[in-house]
Short mmCIF file of C-alpha atoms in Angstrom, two decimals:
data_model
loop_
_atom_site.label_atom_id
_atom_site.label_comp_id
_atom_site.label_asym_id
_atom_site.label_seq_id
_atom_site.Cartn_x
_atom_site.Cartn_y
_atom_site.Cartn_z
CA ILE A 271 83.82 106.91 50.39
CA GLU A 272 81.00 109.33 49.63
CA GLU A 273 78.95 107.78 52.44
CA LEU A 274 81.84 108.14 54.90
CA SER A 275 82.37 111.74 53.80
CA MET A 276 78.69 112.49 54.33
CA MET A 277 78.77 110.93 57.82
CA ARG A 278 81.88 112.95 58.65
CA PHE A 279 80.20 116.13 57.37
CA GLN A 280 77.08 115.44 59.46
CA PHE A 281 79.18 114.80 62.55
CA LEU A 282 81.28 117.95 62.08
CA ALA A 283 78.16 120.00 61.45
CA ALA A 284 76.58 118.74 64.67
CA PHE A 285 79.81 119.24 66.56
CA SER A 286 80.20 122.79 65.22
CA LEU A 287 76.64 123.58 66.29
CA LEU A 288 77.36 122.28 69.78
CA VAL A 289 80.57 124.30 70.06
CA ALA A 290 78.67 127.39 68.96
CA LEU A 291 76.10 126.82 71.70
CA LEU A 292 78.79 126.22 74.30
CA SER A 293 80.80 129.29 73.36
CA ASN A 294 78.17 131.54 74.95
CA VAL A 295 78.05 129.62 78.25
CA ALA A 296 80.16 130.72 81.22
CA VAL A 297 80.71 127.63 83.34
CA THR A 298 81.16 128.28 87.06
CA VAL A 299 81.56 125.85 89.91
CA VAL A 300 79.08 124.81 92.59
CA ASN A 301 79.02 122.44 95.58
CA GLY A 302 82.61 122.97 96.71
CA PHE A 303 83.93 125.86 98.83
CA THR A 304 84.41 128.39 96.02
CA ARG A 305 83.73 132.05 96.73
CA ASP A 306 82.07 134.72 94.58
CA LEU A 307 80.09 132.36 92.36
CA GLU A 308 78.27 133.81 89.38
CA SER A 309 74.51 133.22 89.21
CA ASP A 310 74.80 131.03 86.09
CA SER A 311 76.04 127.71 87.47
CA THR A 312 76.37 125.18 84.68
CA ILE A 313 77.63 122.00 86.31
CA ARG A 314 76.12 120.01 89.16
CA LYS A 315 75.97 116.62 90.87
CA VAL A 316 72.65 114.87 91.56
CA ASN A 317 71.41 111.68 93.24
CA GLY A 318 74.50 111.23 95.37
CA PHE A 319 74.58 109.61 98.82
CA ALA A 320 77.01 112.28 100.08
CA SER A 321 77.96 115.88 99.29
CA THR A 322 80.99 114.67 97.30
CA ASN A 323 79.18 112.04 95.25
CA GLY A 324 76.70 112.02 92.37
CA ARG A 325 75.84 111.98 88.69
CA VAL A 326 77.46 114.80 86.70
CA GLU A 327 75.16 117.10 84.73
CA VAL A 328 75.92 120.12 82.55
CA TYR A 329 73.58 123.04 81.85
CA LEU A 330 73.32 123.77 78.14
CA ASN A 331 70.76 125.51 75.96
CA ASP A 332 68.28 126.06 78.84
CA SER A 333 68.30 122.48 80.12
CA TRP A 334 70.42 120.08 82.16
CA HIS A 335 72.23 117.31 80.25
CA THR A 336 73.68 114.08 81.58
CA ILE A 337 76.90 112.63 80.21
CA CYS A 338 75.90 109.45 78.43
CA VAL A 339 78.33 106.53 78.23
CA THR A 340 77.96 102.79 77.67
CA ASN A 341 78.11 100.47 80.65
CA ILE A 342 79.98 97.83 78.63
CA GLU A 343 83.16 99.69 77.69
CA TRP A 344 82.63 102.98 79.50
CA SER A 345 85.90 102.65 81.42
CA GLN A 346 87.81 102.46 78.13
CA GLY A 347 86.83 105.89 76.91
CA GLY A 348 84.34 108.71 77.28
CA TRP A 349 84.41 108.86 81.09
CA VAL A 350 87.59 107.85 82.89
CA MET A 351 89.72 109.31 85.68
CA LYS A 352 90.95 112.24 83.58
CA GLU A 353 87.40 113.47 82.95
CA ALA A 354 86.47 112.86 86.60
CA GLU A 355 89.45 114.94 87.76
CA VAL A 356 88.34 117.87 85.60
CA ALA A 357 84.73 117.59 86.80
CA CYS A 358 85.72 117.52 90.50
CA ARG A 359 88.00 120.53 90.15
CA GLN A 360 85.26 122.39 88.30
CA LEU A 361 82.84 121.50 91.09
CA GLY A 362 85.25 123.04 93.60
CA TYR A 363 86.80 119.88 95.08
CA PRO A 364 90.53 119.14 95.27
CA ALA A 365 90.50 115.96 93.15
CA ALA A 366 88.52 112.89 92.10
CA GLU A 367 88.55 109.76 94.24
CA ARG A 368 86.87 107.54 91.65
CA TYR A 369 84.62 107.61 88.58
CA PHE A 370 81.69 105.31 87.93
CA CYS A 371 78.58 104.76 85.83
CA SER A 372 75.14 105.57 87.25
CA PRO A 373 72.24 103.48 85.83
CA ARG A 374 69.50 105.40 84.06
CA LEU A 375 66.00 105.25 85.49
CA ASP A 376 63.12 104.42 83.14
CA GLU A 377 61.71 107.93 83.44
CA GLU A 378 65.10 109.39 82.49
CA VAL A 379 65.36 107.70 79.10
CA TYR A 380 64.62 110.93 77.26
CA VAL A 381 66.70 113.23 79.47
CA PRO A 382 69.04 115.24 77.19
CA ALA A 383 72.54 113.80 77.13
CA LEU A 384 76.05 114.65 75.96
CA THR A 385 79.22 112.59 75.68
CA PHE A 386 82.47 114.17 76.82
CA ILE A 387 85.70 112.60 75.62
CA GLY A 388 89.30 113.61 75.15
CA CYS A 389 90.17 115.37 78.41
CA GLU A 390 93.89 115.58 79.11
CA GLY A 391 93.16 115.84 82.80
CA ASN A 392 94.71 119.27 83.36
CA GLU A 393 91.75 121.31 82.09
CA THR A 394 89.85 123.56 84.49
CA ASN A 395 86.55 123.14 82.64
CA LEU A 396 84.84 120.16 81.00
CA LEU A 397 84.01 122.40 78.06
CA ASP A 398 87.73 122.60 77.29
CA CYS A 399 87.69 118.88 76.47
CA THR A 400 86.69 117.38 73.15
CA ILE A 401 82.89 117.09 73.15
CA ILE A 402 80.65 114.83 71.10
CA PRO A 403 76.86 115.22 71.17
CA SER A 404 74.77 112.13 71.94
CA PHE A 405 71.89 111.76 69.52
CA PHE A 406 70.24 109.19 71.79
CA CYS A 407 70.89 107.60 75.17
CA MET A 408 68.07 105.07 75.39
CA SER A 409 69.73 101.67 75.02
CA PRO A 410 70.00 99.32 78.02
CA ILE A 411 73.78 99.48 77.62
CA HIS A 412 73.83 103.23 78.35
CA CYS A 413 74.41 104.83 81.73
CA ASP A 414 75.33 108.27 83.08
CA ALA A 415 78.77 109.48 84.10
CA ALA A 416 79.14 109.89 87.86
CA VAL A 417 81.93 110.85 90.20
CA ASN A 418 83.06 110.63 93.79
CA CYS A 419 85.23 113.63 94.65
CA LEU A 420 87.64 113.95 97.54
CA PRO A 421 86.18 116.12 100.35
CA ASP A 422 87.03 119.81 100.49
CA VAL A 423 87.54 119.54 104.26
CA LYS A 424 90.31 117.66 106.04
CA LEU A 425 91.43 117.11 109.62
CA ILE A 426 95.19 116.87 110.17
CA GLY A 427 97.40 116.11 113.14
CA GLY A 428 94.89 114.05 115.13
CA SER A 429 95.30 110.60 116.61
CA ASP A 430 92.89 109.21 113.99
CA LYS A 431 90.91 110.39 110.96
CA THR A 432 88.01 111.71 113.06
CA GLU A 433 89.98 114.56 114.66
CA GLY A 434 92.52 117.23 113.85
CA GLN A 435 93.13 120.81 112.83
CA VAL A 436 90.57 121.93 110.24
CA GLU A 437 91.59 122.88 106.70
CA ILE A 438 89.25 123.70 103.82
CA PHE A 439 89.82 123.80 100.07
CA VAL A 440 88.92 127.22 98.62
CA ASP A 441 89.63 128.52 95.11
CA GLY A 442 92.09 125.74 94.41
CA VAL A 443 94.17 125.98 97.62
CA TRP A 444 94.01 124.54 101.14
CA GLY A 445 93.69 126.99 104.03
CA SER A 446 93.30 127.03 107.81
CA VAL A 447 90.01 127.85 109.57
CA CYS A 448 89.96 130.48 112.31
CA GLY A 449 88.53 129.14 115.56
CA ASP A 450 87.34 132.40 117.12
CA THR A 451 84.56 132.77 114.51
CA LEU A 452 83.70 129.08 113.97
CA SER A 453 80.25 128.27 115.37
CA ILE A 454 78.87 124.94 116.58
CA PRO A 455 76.34 124.65 113.66
CA THR A 456 79.15 125.26 111.15
CA ALA A 457 81.37 122.70 112.93
CA ASP A 458 78.58 120.13 112.49
CA ILE A 459 78.35 120.95 108.77
CA LEU A 460 82.12 120.63 108.27
CA CYS A 461 81.98 117.17 109.84
CA LYS A 462 79.02 116.29 107.60
CA ARG A 463 81.06 117.26 104.55
CA LEU A 464 83.48 114.56 105.73
CA ASN A 465 80.49 112.16 105.82
CA TYR A 466 80.21 112.14 109.61
CA LYS A 467 76.95 112.82 111.46
CA GLY A 468 78.30 115.80 113.40
CA HIS A 469 80.97 117.01 115.81
CA ILE A 470 81.85 115.96 119.35
CA VAL A 471 84.29 118.72 120.27
CA LEU A 472 85.06 122.11 118.71
CA TYR A 473 88.47 123.53 119.64
CA LYS A 474 88.47 127.32 119.29
CA SER A 475 92.26 127.31 119.52
CA SER A 476 94.43 124.60 118.04
CA THR A 477 95.51 121.70 120.23
CA PHE A 478 97.35 120.13 117.29
CA VAL A 479 100.44 122.35 117.64
CA ASN A 480 102.68 120.12 115.55
CA HIS A 481 100.63 120.93 112.48
CA LEU A 482 100.47 124.73 112.52
CA ASN A 483 101.26 126.11 109.06
CA GLU A 484 101.33 129.90 109.09
CA SER A 485 101.98 130.05 105.34
CA LEU A 486 98.50 128.76 104.42
CA PRO A 487 95.63 131.19 103.72
CA LYS A 488 93.34 131.77 106.71
CA PHE A 489 89.55 131.72 106.43
CA ASP A 490 86.46 132.53 108.45
CA ILE A 491 83.56 130.28 107.49
CA LYS A 492 79.87 130.40 108.36
CA CYS A 493 77.50 127.74 106.95
CA GLN A 494 73.70 127.64 106.79
CA SER A 495 73.74 124.16 105.21
CA GLU A 496 76.20 121.77 103.52
CA PHE A 497 75.79 123.74 100.26
CA ASP A 498 75.45 127.28 101.63
CA CYS A 499 78.65 128.58 103.22
CA GLU A 500 80.03 132.11 103.41
CA ILE A 501 83.84 132.23 103.40
CA THR A 502 86.05 135.27 103.87
CA HIS A 503 89.80 135.77 104.23
CA SER A 504 91.06 136.33 107.76
CA THR A 505 94.27 137.19 109.61
CA CYS A 506 94.14 134.83 112.59
CA LYS A 507 97.41 133.34 113.86
CA GLY A 508 98.40 129.71 114.38
CA PRO A 509 97.21 129.32 117.99
CA GLN A 510 93.77 130.52 116.85
CA PHE A 511 93.32 127.79 114.22
CA ALA A 512 90.26 125.61 114.78
CA GLY A 513 90.28 121.91 115.55
CA LEU A 514 87.45 119.36 115.42
CA GLU A 515 86.50 115.91 116.62
CA CYS A 516 83.77 114.41 114.43
CA THR A 517 81.36 111.58 115.18
CA ASP A 518 79.06 109.22 113.34
CA PHE A 519 76.36 109.88 115.96
CA ALA A 520 73.94 112.77 115.58
CA GLU A 521 72.66 114.78 118.53
CA GLY A 522 69.58 113.02 119.89
CA SER A 523 70.66 109.53 118.75
CA VAL A 524 69.38 106.72 120.98
CA LYS A 525 70.27 103.07 121.52
CA LEU A 526 69.35 100.21 123.84
CA VAL A 527 72.26 98.76 125.82
CA PHE A 528 72.81 95.91 128.28
CA GLY A 529 69.69 94.10 127.10
CA ASP A 530 69.28 90.42 126.37
CA LYS A 531 67.47 91.23 123.09
CA SER A 532 67.90 93.93 120.44
CA TYR A 533 64.46 95.32 121.26
CA ARG A 534 64.99 95.49 125.04
CA GLY A 535 67.56 97.32 127.14
CA LEU A 536 68.59 100.43 129.05
CA VAL A 537 67.98 103.64 127.10
CA SER A 538 71.12 105.58 126.17
CA LEU A 539 70.76 109.11 124.73
CA TYR A 540 73.47 111.04 122.83
CA PHE A 541 73.20 114.66 123.93
CA ASN A 542 75.76 117.44 124.38
CA SER A 543 78.32 115.18 122.67
CA THR A 544 77.93 112.57 125.44
CA TRP A 545 76.19 109.19 125.72
CA GLY A 546 74.16 108.93 128.93
CA GLY A 547 71.31 106.97 130.46
CA LEU A 548 67.80 108.30 131.06
CA CYS A 549 66.58 108.77 134.61
CA ARG A 550 62.96 108.29 135.62
CA PRO A 551 61.50 111.64 136.78
CA GLU A 552 58.83 112.27 134.13
CA PHE A 553 59.20 109.39 131.65
CA GLN A 554 55.83 108.54 130.04
CA GLU A 555 54.42 105.95 127.67
CA PHE A 556 54.33 108.49 124.82
CA ASP A 557 58.07 109.04 125.30
CA GLY A 558 58.57 105.28 124.99
CA ARG A 559 56.54 105.18 121.77
CA VAL A 560 58.74 107.84 120.18
CA LEU A 561 61.95 106.11 121.31
CA CYS A 562 60.83 102.74 119.88
CA HIS A 563 59.82 104.44 116.62
CA GLN A 564 63.19 106.22 116.45
CA LEU A 565 64.96 102.90 117.05
CA GLY A 566 63.12 101.38 114.07
CA PHE A 567 60.57 99.19 115.89
CA GLU A 568 56.86 99.09 115.14
CA GLY A 569 55.67 99.77 118.66
CA TYR A 570 56.22 100.21 122.38
CA LEU A 571 55.57 97.45 124.94
CA SER A 572 56.72 98.46 128.42
CA THR A 573 59.06 100.42 130.66
CA ASN A 574 60.95 99.27 133.74
CA TYR A 575 62.97 101.33 136.21
CA ASN A 576 66.17 100.18 137.92
CA LEU A 577 68.11 101.85 140.70
CA LYS A 578 71.43 102.86 139.20
CA SER A 579 73.20 101.70 142.36
CA ASN A 580 71.87 98.19 141.74
CA LEU A 581 73.23 98.13 138.18
CA VAL A 582 76.92 98.71 138.93
CA SER A 583 77.86 95.06 138.51
CA ARG A 584 75.98 94.99 135.21
CA ILE A 585 77.00 98.25 133.56
CA GLY A 586 80.09 99.41 135.49
CA SER A 587 80.71 103.13 134.84
CA THR A 588 78.97 103.17 131.44
CA PHE A 589 76.37 105.72 132.57
CA SER A 590 78.69 108.23 134.16
CA VAL A 591 76.19 110.81 132.87
CA MET A 592 72.43 110.51 133.38
CA TRP A 593 69.96 112.70 131.50
CA SER A 594 66.61 113.84 132.90
CA ASN A 595 63.70 113.48 130.50
CA PHE A 596 60.95 116.07 130.61
CA PHE A 597 60.15 115.35 126.97
CA ASN A 598 56.32 115.60 126.96
CA CYS A 599 56.05 113.64 123.69
CA THR A 600 52.70 113.19 121.94
CA GLY A 601 53.77 109.83 120.47
CA ILE A 602 53.93 110.89 116.81
CA GLU A 603 57.35 112.60 116.72
CA ASP A 604 60.22 111.14 114.64
CA SER A 605 62.87 111.85 117.28
CA ILE A 606 62.90 112.29 121.04
CA LEU A 607 64.46 115.72 120.52
CA HIS A 608 61.47 116.76 118.39
CA CYS A 609 59.19 116.50 121.42
CA TYR A 610 58.22 119.60 123.34
CA GLN A 611 60.76 119.55 126.13
CA ASN A 612 62.98 121.28 128.53
CA GLU A 613 66.55 120.69 127.40
CA PRO A 614 67.87 117.49 129.02
CA SER A 615 69.91 118.14 132.13
CA GLN A 616 71.98 115.81 134.29
CA CYS A 617 70.43 113.81 137.11
CA VAL A 618 72.51 114.01 140.28
CA SER A 619 70.41 112.12 142.83
CA ALA A 620 72.03 109.10 144.47
CA SER A 621 68.69 107.28 144.17
CA THR A 622 68.50 107.76 140.38
CA GLU A 623 66.34 105.21 138.57
CA VAL A 624 67.46 104.21 135.07
CA VAL A 625 64.86 103.78 132.29
CA GLU A 626 64.75 100.32 130.69
CA LEU A 627 62.62 100.04 127.55
CA GLU A 628 61.04 97.14 125.71
CA CYS A 629 59.80 97.65 122.14
CA SER A 630 57.87 95.29 119.88
CA ARG A 631 60.04 92.69 118.15
CA SER A 632 58.90 93.72 114.67
CA LYS A 633 60.89 96.29 112.73
CA ARG A 634 59.11 99.10 110.93
CA ILE A 635 58.89 98.63 107.15
CA CYS A 636 59.15 102.34 106.37
#
């Protein structure tokens, strides 16, 4: 009994010390669309594959701490959906989609760690939950708490999930985005927050009239990056609400089509939200090298040119748009759009020749 009492005393002493440390920390949210953040942000996500995903860390006593749980019974306590819900709301997202356990790397064995347990799920701050300090987190059975939050952007009223009127989640509520101030770079970033590559079409005024909700807050938003957005209240009306169509293709994406092999085919370039073929005017070997590199092949082999009029039976109307290609690549660029170039323009000649490219069969290792 004395031994149990001593253990309980040691635990309570440690817990009291931790609470004392935490009582002087003002936790604010980061990552989500929350305005007027204080400079002392004390929760973050790291090592995620998307803006809504990552390992949860808490800033305490001048260092970042992971949340250490065991990967054997972690789903039975210490980090479950209730804790994930609190973390996502604190990070500025509407809710949690799932919780999981992120393996520790060898070099992270001695990273400071805490264990959070006992959330009811309705707290606004992880520090409102019962907290137990972790004295070690070095065993192979340990891992770090991680979360996948629901996006703070949604598209509603479209024919599928890639399009619709834009709403963003700010300070705990959903609101409409005003189209008259929404720029193309910010539209791309909003699509990226939905895990798309970018946008195809930006509607400055809503075309999704069945989903106008005048009662929602209205916002102007301007983003420099996925994690740097300025949001202000606005007074725009329903017809001025913004709409978006998002895409998994980024501007400057390329692919080879209508080829008999994966490494050979007609070059198709995604530019100005449109897939189009490349016409011959100034295509050079260095341009081919960059395209093959961008497509993931080790090298460039050859280029052929085909009159578009002779390809109708083969490609139909696939290349309704043809891009000119004054790229002037040096051969070392990562993307065709990184070459020194005049912006691609459409070829209109009836005698247009389409670029066909052959790359080496070997894929690049890195």
